[in-house]
Amino acid sequence: MTVSKIVCIGWNYRPHIIETDAELPKEPTVFLKPPSCIIHDGEDIVIPDGVTNVQHEVELALIVGKRCHDVTESEALRYISHVAVFNDVTARDMQSEARRTGNPWSLAKGMDTFGPLSDPVPAEGLDLSSLHLTLKVNGEVRQDGNTKDMIFSPAFVVSYLSRFMTVEPGDVIATGTPEGVSEIRRGDVVTATIDGVGTITNRVA
Ligand code: MG
């Protein structure tokens, strides 16, 4: 399936808001990553020269199954056909500087290879409100969270987004990361897992 866009939700778990000095959002914070950032299991996350403090963010990705515009929360999940594991790789120093100066952080989030995505699995039968997410670096657990701790649920996110932005089949909606984000460096092996959904491993180059 073609991906026309990756829509990301920022700050959707309280502890991650605290660790990044952000404010509790009243509405979802929405940003985009370009489809060109997607890589698959076994491919390298490449940190360009001069880019500092690149961090991992394990997230539940919702894959849109049919064109979705202005849907209610109760019908929203019917538009999600699959789910996957996503790693919203972020150049944190660049993002922080953009936030400080009030400028967009597109580049900090949108670099090539900054979107590891696992093979999608059917959403049917999964309870999206109770999925265990982990992220390991070189075998050491850095993130250990559960989608039950989201501020904005997957259904709410899809409904909210659809009021403003049509999502197309194949589009990816990344639902935010729990706490524990940390720097990854060249040579590290990064494994993001959601129990019952999948796992994706990428080396940092
Ligand atoms: Mg994120």
PDB file of C-alpha atoms and ligand atoms in Angstrom:
ATOM      1  CA  MET A   1       0.000   0.000   0.000  1.00  0.00           C
ATOM      2  CA  THR A   2       1.224   3.485  -0.781  1.00  0.00           C
ATOM      3  CA  VAL A   3       1.819   5.799   2.147  1.00  0.00           C
ATOM      4  CA  SER A   4       0.819   9.363   1.311  1.00  0.00           C
ATOM      5  CA  LYS A   5       1.657  10.675   4.770  1.00  0.00           C
ATOM      6  CA  ILE A   6       2.691   9.760   8.278  1.00  0.00           C
ATOM      7  CA  VAL A   7       0.682  11.710  10.826  1.00  0.00           C
ATOM      8  CA  CYS A   8       2.234  11.795  14.268  1.00  0.00           C
ATOM      9  CA  ILE A   9       0.811  12.694  17.649  1.00  0.00           C
ATOM     10  CA  GLY A  10       3.240  14.344  20.034  1.00  0.00           C
ATOM     11  CA  TRP A  11       3.069  14.166  23.838  1.00  0.00           C
ATOM     12  CA  ASN A  12       0.371  11.566  24.299  1.00  0.00           C
ATOM     13  CA  TYR A  13       1.758   9.966  27.488  1.00  0.00           C
ATOM     14  CA  ARG A  14       2.113  12.082  30.648  1.00  0.00           C
ATOM     15  CA  PRO A  15       5.583  10.961  31.799  1.00  0.00           C
ATOM     16  CA  HIS A  16       7.034  11.686  28.348  1.00  0.00           C
ATOM     17  CA  ILE A  17       5.616  15.213  28.588  1.00  0.00           C
ATOM     18  CA  ILE A  18       7.519  15.700  31.819  1.00  0.00           C
ATOM     19  CA  GLU A  19      10.798  14.286  30.471  1.00  0.00           C
ATOM     20  CA  THR A  20      10.727  16.610  27.455  1.00  0.00           C
ATOM     21  CA  ASP A  21       9.665  19.739  29.383  1.00  0.00           C
ATOM     22  CA  ALA A  22       6.436  20.047  27.426  1.00  0.00           C
ATOM     23  CA  GLU A  23       3.007  21.142  28.610  1.00  0.00           C
ATOM     24  CA  LEU A  24       0.008  18.862  29.029  1.00  0.00           C
ATOM     25  CA  PRO A  25      -1.902  19.265  25.752  1.00  0.00           C
ATOM     26  CA  LYS A  26      -5.587  20.184  25.688  1.00  0.00           C
ATOM     27  CA  GLU A  27      -5.857  18.814  22.161  1.00  0.00           C
ATOM     28  CA  PRO A  28      -3.555  16.425  20.278  1.00  0.00           C
ATOM     29  CA  THR A  29      -0.320  17.895  18.970  1.00  0.00           C
ATOM     30  CA  VAL A  30      -0.122  16.871  15.316  1.00  0.00           C
ATOM     31  CA  PHE A  31       2.867  16.860  12.990  1.00  0.00           C
ATOM     32  CA  LEU A  32       3.869  15.049   9.816  1.00  0.00           C
ATOM     33  CA  LYS A  33       6.800  12.902   8.814  1.00  0.00           C
ATOM     34  CA  PRO A  34       7.450  12.279   5.107  1.00  0.00           C
ATOM     35  CA  PRO A  35       7.001   8.736   3.730  1.00  0.00           C
ATOM     36  CA  SER A  36      10.643   8.945   2.579  1.00  0.00           C
ATOM     37  CA  CYS A  37      11.757   8.378   6.190  1.00  0.00           C
ATOM     38  CA  ILE A  38      10.302   4.848   6.358  1.00  0.00           C
ATOM     39  CA  ILE A  39      12.656   1.895   6.711  1.00  0.00           C
ATOM     40  CA  HIS A  40      11.912  -1.734   7.484  1.00  0.00           C
ATOM     41  CA  ASP A  41      13.232  -4.455   9.768  1.00  0.00           C
ATOM     42  CA  GLY A  42      16.981  -4.922   9.417  1.00  0.00           C
ATOM     43  CA  GLU A  43      17.662  -1.620   7.666  1.00  0.00           C
ATOM     44  CA  ASP A  44      19.979   0.961   9.212  1.00  0.00           C
ATOM     45  CA  ILE A  45      18.991   4.170  10.971  1.00  0.00           C
ATOM     46  CA  VAL A  46      21.518   6.606   9.521  1.00  0.00           C
ATOM     47  CA  ILE A  47      22.566   9.640  11.547  1.00  0.00           C
ATOM     48  CA  PRO A  48      23.878  12.364   9.244  1.00  0.00           C
ATOM     49  CA  ASP A  49      27.181  13.993  10.163  1.00  0.00           C
ATOM     50  CA  GLY A  50      26.747  16.881  12.567  1.00  0.00           C
ATOM     51  CA  VAL A  51      23.367  15.735  13.898  1.00  0.00           C
ATOM     52  CA  THR A  52      23.481  15.361  17.675  1.00  0.00           C
ATOM     53  CA  ASN A  53      21.354  13.619  20.301  1.00  0.00           C
ATOM     54  CA  VAL A  54      19.226  11.391  18.070  1.00  0.00           C
ATOM     55  CA  GLN A  55      16.601   9.581  20.150  1.00  0.00           C
ATOM     56  CA  HIS A  56      14.219   6.630  19.756  1.00  0.00           C
ATOM     57  CA  GLU A  57      10.446   6.765  20.334  1.00  0.00           C
ATOM     58  CA  VAL A  58       8.480   3.502  20.180  1.00  0.00           C
ATOM     59  CA  GLU A  59       4.879   4.095  19.118  1.00  0.00           C
ATOM     60  CA  LEU A  60       1.729   2.229  18.114  1.00  0.00           C
ATOM     61  CA  ALA A  61       1.087   2.968  14.435  1.00  0.00           C
ATOM     62  CA  LEU A  62      -2.449   2.843  13.064  1.00  0.00           C
ATOM     63  CA  ILE A  63      -2.688   1.998   9.360  1.00  0.00           C
ATOM     64  CA  VAL A  64      -5.649   3.548   7.574  1.00  0.00           C
ATOM     65  CA  GLY A  65      -7.772   1.060   5.634  1.00  0.00           C
ATOM     66  CA  LYS A  66     -10.216   3.372   3.904  1.00  0.00           C
ATOM     67  CA  ARG A  67     -10.485   7.068   3.175  1.00  0.00           C
ATOM     68  CA  CYS A  68     -11.385   8.800   6.402  1.00  0.00           C
ATOM     69  CA  HIS A  69     -12.875  12.265   6.722  1.00  0.00           C
ATOM     70  CA  ASP A  70     -14.899  13.712   9.585  1.00  0.00           C
ATOM     71  CA  VAL A  71     -15.771  10.523  11.454  1.00  0.00           C
ATOM     72  CA  THR A  72     -17.051  10.203  15.003  1.00  0.00           C
ATOM     73  CA  GLU A  73     -15.027   8.638  17.769  1.00  0.00           C
ATOM     74  CA  SER A  74     -17.340   5.624  17.903  1.00  0.00           C
ATOM     75  CA  GLU A  75     -16.908   4.844  14.203  1.00  0.00           C
ATOM     76  CA  ALA A  76     -13.233   5.882  13.919  1.00  0.00           C
ATOM     77  CA  LEU A  77     -11.585   2.504  14.423  1.00  0.00           C
ATOM     78  CA  ARG A  78     -13.541   1.030  11.509  1.00  0.00           C
ATOM     79  CA  TYR A  79     -11.215   3.068   9.295  1.00  0.00           C
ATOM     80  CA  ILE A  80      -8.104   1.456  10.778  1.00  0.00           C
ATOM     81  CA  SER A  81      -7.397  -1.851   9.051  1.00  0.00           C
ATOM     82  CA  HIS A  82      -3.942  -2.666  10.428  1.00  0.00           C
ATOM     83  CA  VAL A  83      -1.507  -1.682  13.140  1.00  0.00           C
ATOM     84  CA  ALA A  84       2.283  -1.765  13.291  1.00  0.00           C
ATOM     85  CA  VAL A  85       5.251  -0.841  15.447  1.00  0.00           C
ATOM     86  CA  PHE A  86       6.770   2.548  14.654  1.00  0.00           C
ATOM     87  CA  ASN A  87       9.955   4.188  15.871  1.00  0.00           C
ATOM     88  CA  ASP A  88       9.579   7.970  15.642  1.00  0.00           C
ATOM     89  CA  VAL A  89      13.326   8.641  15.479  1.00  0.00           C
ATOM     90  CA  THR A  90      14.029  12.249  16.416  1.00  0.00           C
ATOM     91  CA  ALA A  91      17.024  14.587  16.221  1.00  0.00           C
ATOM     92  CA  ARG A  92      16.273  15.963  19.687  1.00  0.00           C
ATOM     93  CA  ASP A  93      18.760  18.841  19.784  1.00  0.00           C
ATOM     94  CA  MET A  94      17.469  20.136  16.451  1.00  0.00           C
ATOM     95  CA  GLN A  95      13.850  19.717  17.585  1.00  0.00           C
ATOM     96  CA  SER A  96      14.506  21.485  20.896  1.00  0.00           C
ATOM     97  CA  GLU A  97      16.143  24.400  19.104  1.00  0.00           C
ATOM     98  CA  ALA A  98      13.154  24.650  16.749  1.00  0.00           C
ATOM     99  CA  ARG A  99      10.772  24.647  19.713  1.00  0.00           C
ATOM    100  CA  ARG A 100      12.865  27.307  21.450  1.00  0.00           C
ATOM    101  CA  THR A 101      12.810  29.583  18.417  1.00  0.00           C
ATOM    102  CA  GLY A 102       9.203  28.842  17.454  1.00  0.00           C
ATOM    103  CA  ASN A 103      10.124  27.259  14.146  1.00  0.00           C
ATOM    104  CA  PRO A 104       8.912  23.988  12.570  1.00  0.00           C
ATOM    105  CA  TRP A 105      10.741  20.803  13.563  1.00  0.00           C
ATOM    106  CA  SER A 106      10.040  18.952  10.288  1.00  0.00           C
ATOM    107  CA  LEU A 107      13.688  18.231   9.554  1.00  0.00           C
ATOM    108  CA  ALA A 108      14.396  16.950  13.088  1.00  0.00           C
ATOM    109  CA  LYS A 109      11.678  14.338  12.626  1.00  0.00           C
ATOM    110  CA  GLY A 110      11.765  13.805   8.887  1.00  0.00           C
ATOM    111  CA  MET A 111      15.292  12.758   7.994  1.00  0.00           C
ATOM    112  CA  ASP A 112      15.809   9.702   5.794  1.00  0.00           C
ATOM    113  CA  THR A 113      15.627   6.450   7.817  1.00  0.00           C
ATOM    114  CA  PHE A 114      14.003   8.172  10.833  1.00  0.00           C
ATOM    115  CA  GLY A 115      10.815   6.098  10.486  1.00  0.00           C
ATOM    116  CA  PRO A 116      11.357   2.377  11.140  1.00  0.00           C
ATOM    117  CA  LEU A 117       8.015   0.622  10.579  1.00  0.00           C
ATOM    118  CA  SER A 118       7.219  -3.055  11.156  1.00  0.00           C
ATOM    119  CA  ASP A 119       5.090  -5.195   8.864  1.00  0.00           C
ATOM    120  CA  PRO A 120       1.447  -4.272   9.527  1.00  0.00           C
ATOM    121  CA  VAL A 121      -0.855  -6.827  11.136  1.00  0.00           C
ATOM    122  CA  PRO A 122      -4.673  -6.779  11.047  1.00  0.00           C
ATOM    123  CA  ALA A 123      -6.162  -4.589  13.766  1.00  0.00           C
ATOM    124  CA  GLU A 124      -9.196  -6.783  14.146  1.00  0.00           C
ATOM    125  CA  GLY A 125      -9.233  -8.630  17.446  1.00  0.00           C
ATOM    126  CA  LEU A 126      -6.615  -6.417  19.099  1.00  0.00           C
ATOM    127  CA  ASP A 127      -7.496  -4.223  22.075  1.00  0.00           C
ATOM    128  CA  LEU A 128      -5.686  -1.025  21.126  1.00  0.00           C
ATOM    129  CA  SER A 129      -6.258   0.397  24.595  1.00  0.00           C
ATOM    130  CA  SER A 130      -4.116  -2.244  26.267  1.00  0.00           C
ATOM    131  CA  LEU A 131      -0.944  -2.944  24.305  1.00  0.00           C
ATOM    132  CA  HIS A 132       2.476  -3.316  25.913  1.00  0.00           C
ATOM    133  CA  LEU A 133       5.265  -1.377  24.179  1.00  0.00           C
ATOM    134  CA  THR A 134       8.973  -1.813  24.791  1.00  0.00           C
ATOM    135  CA  LEU A 135      12.122  -0.472  23.253  1.00  0.00           C
ATOM    136  CA  LYS A 136      15.551  -1.954  23.822  1.00  0.00           C
ATOM    137  CA  VAL A 137      18.942  -0.560  22.919  1.00  0.00           C
ATOM    138  CA  ASN A 138      21.637  -3.259  22.741  1.00  0.00           C
ATOM    139  CA  GLY A 139      19.290  -5.539  24.664  1.00  0.00           C
ATOM    140  CA  GLU A 140      18.726  -3.068  27.513  1.00  0.00           C
ATOM    141  CA  VAL A 141      15.137  -1.916  28.120  1.00  0.00           C
ATOM    142  CA  ARG A 142      14.804   1.853  27.716  1.00  0.00           C
ATOM    143  CA  GLN A 143      11.063   2.251  27.175  1.00  0.00           C
ATOM    144  CA  ASP A 144       8.388   0.106  28.793  1.00  0.00           C
ATOM    145  CA  GLY A 145       4.862   1.442  28.445  1.00  0.00           C
ATOM    146  CA  ASN A 146       1.263   0.577  27.753  1.00  0.00           C
ATOM    147  CA  THR A 147      -1.249   2.178  25.425  1.00  0.00           C
ATOM    148  CA  LYS A 148      -3.701   2.342  28.342  1.00  0.00           C
ATOM    149  CA  ASP A 149      -1.699   5.368  29.539  1.00  0.00           C
ATOM    150  CA  MET A 150      -2.412   7.440  26.426  1.00  0.00           C
ATOM    151  CA  ILE A 151      -3.988  10.840  27.013  1.00  0.00           C
ATOM    152  CA  PHE A 152      -5.839  10.713  23.681  1.00  0.00           C
ATOM    153  CA  SER A 153      -7.070   7.245  22.664  1.00  0.00           C
ATOM    154  CA  PRO A 154      -6.567   5.872  19.133  1.00  0.00           C
ATOM    155  CA  ALA A 155     -10.289   6.342  18.388  1.00  0.00           C
ATOM    156  CA  PHE A 156     -10.216   9.929  19.628  1.00  0.00           C
ATOM    157  CA  VAL A 157      -7.062  10.688  17.649  1.00  0.00           C
ATOM    158  CA  VAL A 158      -8.511   9.341  14.393  1.00  0.00           C
ATOM    159  CA  SER A 159     -11.791  11.200  14.898  1.00  0.00           C
ATOM    160  CA  TYR A 160     -10.078  14.448  15.898  1.00  0.00           C
ATOM    161  CA  LEU A 161      -7.656  14.312  12.995  1.00  0.00           C
ATOM    162  CA  SER A 162     -10.369  13.486  10.469  1.00  0.00           C
ATOM    163  CA  ARG A 163     -12.192  16.715  11.239  1.00  0.00           C
ATOM    164  CA  PHE A 164      -9.297  18.643   9.724  1.00  0.00           C
ATOM    165  CA  MET A 165      -7.257  16.306   7.532  1.00  0.00           C
ATOM    166  CA  THR A 166      -8.440  13.456   5.305  1.00  0.00           C
ATOM    167  CA  VAL A 167      -6.363  10.328   5.718  1.00  0.00           C
ATOM    168  CA  GLU A 168      -6.036   7.893   2.844  1.00  0.00           C
ATOM    169  CA  PRO A 169      -5.645   4.108   2.686  1.00  0.00           C
ATOM    170  CA  GLY A 170      -2.088   3.211   3.647  1.00  0.00           C
ATOM    171  CA  ASP A 171      -1.493   6.356   5.675  1.00  0.00           C
ATOM    172  CA  VAL A 172       0.207   5.854   9.013  1.00  0.00           C
ATOM    173  CA  ILE A 173      -0.972   7.500  12.231  1.00  0.00           C
ATOM    174  CA  ALA A 174       1.671   7.289  14.971  1.00  0.00           C
ATOM    175  CA  THR A 175       0.063   7.690  18.373  1.00  0.00           C
ATOM    176  CA  GLY A 176       2.871   9.011  20.550  1.00  0.00           C
ATOM    177  CA  THR A 177       5.560   7.534  22.758  1.00  0.00           C
ATOM    178  CA  PRO A 178       5.734   6.601  26.433  1.00  0.00           C
ATOM    179  CA  GLU A 179       8.574   7.779  28.670  1.00  0.00           C
ATOM    180  CA  GLY A 180      12.150   6.574  28.495  1.00  0.00           C
ATOM    181  CA  VAL A 181      13.353   8.183  25.272  1.00  0.00           C
ATOM    182  CA  SER A 182      17.132   8.245  25.124  1.00  0.00           C
ATOM    183  CA  GLU A 183      19.991   8.866  22.770  1.00  0.00           C
ATOM    184  CA  ILE A 184      21.043   6.259  20.224  1.00  0.00           C
ATOM    185  CA  ARG A 185      24.537   6.228  18.773  1.00  0.00           C
ATOM    186  CA  ARG A 186      26.279   4.679  15.821  1.00  0.00           C
ATOM    187  CA  GLY A 187      26.704   0.957  16.356  1.00  0.00           C
ATOM    188  CA  ASP A 188      23.662   0.603  18.635  1.00  0.00           C
ATOM    189  CA  VAL A 189      21.019  -2.015  17.876  1.00  0.00           C
ATOM    190  CA  VAL A 190      17.505  -0.700  18.473  1.00  0.00           C
ATOM    191  CA  THR A 191      14.547  -3.064  18.887  1.00  0.00           C
ATOM    192  CA  ALA A 192      11.003  -1.762  19.208  1.00  0.00           C
ATOM    193  CA  THR A 193       8.268  -4.218  20.154  1.00  0.00           C
ATOM    194  CA  ILE A 194       4.552  -4.184  20.771  1.00  0.00           C
ATOM    195  CA  ASP A 195       3.257  -7.451  22.193  1.00  0.00           C
ATOM    196  CA  GLY A 196       0.810  -9.059  19.781  1.00  0.00           C
ATOM    197  CA  VAL A 197       1.705  -6.620  16.994  1.00  0.00           C
ATOM    198  CA  GLY A 198       5.325  -7.131  16.087  1.00  0.00           C
ATOM    199  CA  THR A 199       8.907  -6.117  16.503  1.00  0.00           C
ATOM    200  CA  ILE A 200      11.410  -4.169  14.453  1.00  0.00           C
ATOM    201  CA  THR A 201      15.190  -4.133  14.818  1.00  0.00           C
ATOM    202  CA  ASN A 202      17.490  -1.560  13.278  1.00  0.00           C
ATOM    203  CA  ARG A 203      21.179  -0.849  13.692  1.00  0.00           C
ATOM    204  CA  VAL A 204      22.351   2.748  13.936  1.00  0.00           C
ATOM    205  CA  ALA A 205      24.906   3.708  11.286  1.00  0.00           C
TER     206      ALA A 205
HETATM  207 MG    MG B   1       6.805  10.639  18.677  1.00  0.00          MG
END
